[in-house]
XYZ file of C-alpha atoms in Angstrom:
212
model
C 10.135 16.110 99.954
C 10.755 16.280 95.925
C 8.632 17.734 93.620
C 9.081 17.430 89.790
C 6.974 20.392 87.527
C 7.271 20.621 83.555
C 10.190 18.794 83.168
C 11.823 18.020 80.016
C 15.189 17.030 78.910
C 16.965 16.519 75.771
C 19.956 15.190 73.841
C 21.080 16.828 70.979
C 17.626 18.308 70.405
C 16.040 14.896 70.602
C 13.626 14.268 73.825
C 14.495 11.552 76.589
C 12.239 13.015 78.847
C 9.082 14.085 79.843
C 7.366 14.229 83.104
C 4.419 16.757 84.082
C 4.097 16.615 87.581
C 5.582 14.114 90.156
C 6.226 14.218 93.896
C 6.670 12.623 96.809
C 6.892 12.951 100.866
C 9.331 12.806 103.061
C 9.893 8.506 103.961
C 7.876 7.566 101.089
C 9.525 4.587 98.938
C 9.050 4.665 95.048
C 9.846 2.806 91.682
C 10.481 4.809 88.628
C 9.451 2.104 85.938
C 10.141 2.070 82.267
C 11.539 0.287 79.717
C 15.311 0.812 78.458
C 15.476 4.337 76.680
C 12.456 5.786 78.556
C 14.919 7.940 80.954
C 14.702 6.365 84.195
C 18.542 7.286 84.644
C 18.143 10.757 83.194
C 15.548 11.624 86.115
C 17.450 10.179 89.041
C 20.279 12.555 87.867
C 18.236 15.569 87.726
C 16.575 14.568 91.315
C 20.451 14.081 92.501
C 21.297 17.527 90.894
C 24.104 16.136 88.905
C 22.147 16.906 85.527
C 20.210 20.213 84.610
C 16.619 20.096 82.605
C 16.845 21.363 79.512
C 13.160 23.183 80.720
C 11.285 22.946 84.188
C 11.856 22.921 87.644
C 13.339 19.669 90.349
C 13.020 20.674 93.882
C 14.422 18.701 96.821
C 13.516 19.310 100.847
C 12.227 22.596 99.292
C 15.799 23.576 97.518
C 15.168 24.143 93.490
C 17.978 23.074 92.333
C 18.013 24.714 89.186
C 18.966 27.613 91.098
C 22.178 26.633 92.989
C 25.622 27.186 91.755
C 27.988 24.190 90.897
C 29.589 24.392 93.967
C 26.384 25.275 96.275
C 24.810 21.929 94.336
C 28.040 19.764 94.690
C 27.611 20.517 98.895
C 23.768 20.474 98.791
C 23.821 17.122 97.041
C 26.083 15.597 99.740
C 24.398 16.783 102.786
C 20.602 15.996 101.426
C 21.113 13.336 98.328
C 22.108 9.758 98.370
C 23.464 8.362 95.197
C 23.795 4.628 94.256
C 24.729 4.647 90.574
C 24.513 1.324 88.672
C 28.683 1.465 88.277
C 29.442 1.911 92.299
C 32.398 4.419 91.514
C 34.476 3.738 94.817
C 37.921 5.024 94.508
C 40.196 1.900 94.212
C 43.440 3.615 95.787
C 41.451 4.637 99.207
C 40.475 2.120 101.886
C 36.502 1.252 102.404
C 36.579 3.392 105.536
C 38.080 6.393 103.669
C 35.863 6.329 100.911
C 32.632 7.259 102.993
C 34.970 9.674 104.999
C 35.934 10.906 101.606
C 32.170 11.554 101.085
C 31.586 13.278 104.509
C 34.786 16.360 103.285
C 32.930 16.691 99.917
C 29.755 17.537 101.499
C 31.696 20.139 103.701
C 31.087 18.207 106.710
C 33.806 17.272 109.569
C 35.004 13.586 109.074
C 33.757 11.533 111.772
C 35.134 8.215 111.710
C 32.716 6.684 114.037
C 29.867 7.666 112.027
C 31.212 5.670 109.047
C 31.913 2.776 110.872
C 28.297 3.093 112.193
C 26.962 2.989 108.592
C 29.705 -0.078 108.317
C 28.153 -1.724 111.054
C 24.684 -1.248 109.782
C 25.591 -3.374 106.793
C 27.775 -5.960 108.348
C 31.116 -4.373 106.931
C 32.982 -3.320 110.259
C 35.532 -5.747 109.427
C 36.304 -4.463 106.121
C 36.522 -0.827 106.878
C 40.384 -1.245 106.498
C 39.872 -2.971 103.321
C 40.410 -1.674 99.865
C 37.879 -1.927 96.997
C 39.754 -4.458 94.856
C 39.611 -6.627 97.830
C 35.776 -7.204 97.981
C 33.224 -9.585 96.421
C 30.471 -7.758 94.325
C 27.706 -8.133 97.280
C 30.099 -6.111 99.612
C 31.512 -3.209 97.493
C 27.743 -2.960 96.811
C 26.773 -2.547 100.321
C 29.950 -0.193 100.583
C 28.733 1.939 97.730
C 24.984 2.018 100.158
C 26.913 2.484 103.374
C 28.675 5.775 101.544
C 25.040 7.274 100.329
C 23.773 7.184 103.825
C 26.699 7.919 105.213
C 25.328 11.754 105.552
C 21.955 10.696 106.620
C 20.670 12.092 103.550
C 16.801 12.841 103.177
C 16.900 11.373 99.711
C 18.265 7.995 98.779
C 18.653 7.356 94.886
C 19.295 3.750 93.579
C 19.702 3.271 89.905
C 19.049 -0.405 88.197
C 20.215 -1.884 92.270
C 19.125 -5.288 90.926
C 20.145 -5.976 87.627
C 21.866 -8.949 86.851
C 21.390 -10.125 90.543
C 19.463 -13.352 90.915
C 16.498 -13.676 92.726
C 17.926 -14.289 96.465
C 20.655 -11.448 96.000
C 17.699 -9.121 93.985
C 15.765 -9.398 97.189
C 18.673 -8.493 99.480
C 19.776 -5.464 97.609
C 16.143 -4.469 97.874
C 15.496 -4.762 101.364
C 18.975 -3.532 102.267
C 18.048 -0.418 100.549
C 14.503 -0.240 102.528
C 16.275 -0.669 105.407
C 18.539 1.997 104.771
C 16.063 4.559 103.946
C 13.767 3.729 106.863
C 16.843 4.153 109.638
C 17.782 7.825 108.037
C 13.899 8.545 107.440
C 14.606 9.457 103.949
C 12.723 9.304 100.899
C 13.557 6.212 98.477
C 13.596 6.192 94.514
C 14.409 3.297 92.920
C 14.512 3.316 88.790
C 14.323 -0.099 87.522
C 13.177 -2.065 84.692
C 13.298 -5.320 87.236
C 9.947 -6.686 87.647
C 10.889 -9.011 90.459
C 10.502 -5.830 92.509
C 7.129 -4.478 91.116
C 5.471 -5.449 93.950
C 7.463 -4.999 96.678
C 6.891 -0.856 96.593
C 3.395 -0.130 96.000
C 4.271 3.262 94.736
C 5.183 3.441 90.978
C 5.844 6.117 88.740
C 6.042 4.916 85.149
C 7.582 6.256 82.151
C 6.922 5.210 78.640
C 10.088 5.339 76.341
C 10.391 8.461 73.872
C 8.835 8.077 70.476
């Protein structure tokens, strides 16, 4: 479903990341462990195509993505790639229903309002798919920000740090909503987290040490 080969990025000439070989099938569930400044975030954004290597190769549902164009990416990324970045990013001047309909045009697919309020539904939010951002607790514009990732039924679902500064009953939530999630759109799940509350939880576990 991904596979990961040579890969190597860096900042300013200084390394954040190395990874020889990593890669997983299609509905398994991971953790991408490591401790702060070992580039957990750096290789969810080259999975979800919004950063390039500096050198090897990040392949999704067999698409390298290293050899789309912005634009082909941008579309690719919608259709196939869930994102749930640690800041949730929904725009604040569009209602929660417009937001994942918002995501459905930018993957170049036809709005379909009754598959957003599905994903809604799915996550107990029907009644606040009129609703604007501003207007909901933290718990709910998180599940909004999960509702818009799956929105596409993508094959990969990417969570970045879902848990952190949760406590233990709402860590657990945000954890099995995301299972849940995945499992319903039989997609792959990567979950980069320094949160060892959730260690166990996935058996799978890629680990990264930080850069020297």
């Amino acid at each position: 479903m991904f596979n990961v080969q040579k890969l190597q990025h860096a900042y300013n000439g200084t390394a954040v990341l190395e990874v020889a070989a990593w890669q997983g099938e299609q509905a398994s569930q991971w953790l991408v462990l490591g401790p702060s400044g070992s580039g957990k975030t750096t290789l969810l954004h080259i999975l979800a195509g919004i950063l390039r290597p500096t050198s090897g190769s990040a392949s999704v549902a067999g698409q390298e993505l290293g050899a789309l164009r912005a634009a082909e990416l941008d579309r690719f990324r919608g259709r196939h790639i869930g994102l749930v970045l640690q800041r949730l990013h929904l725009i604040g001047s569009l209602s929660v229903l417009r937001n994942l309909l918002l995501a459905q045009y930018l993957a170049g697919l036809p709005q379909d309002p009754a598959r957003a309020r599905e994903a809604l539904a799915s996550l107990d939010l029907a009644d606040k798919a009129d609703a604007f951002p501003h207007e909901l607790s933290f718990g709910q514009a998180q599940r909004v920000a999960v509702a818009r990732a799956v929105v596409n039924r993508p094959q990969l679902l990417l969570a970045d740090e879902p848990t952190s500064n949760l406590d233990d009953a709402r860590c657990l939530q945000a954890l099995e909503l995301l299972q849940a999630q995945a499992r319903a759109c039989n997609a792959t799940l990567v979950i980069a987290t320094h949160d060892q509350r959730i260690r166990a939880r996935i058996p799978r576990h890629f680990e990264l040490k930080a850069s020297s």
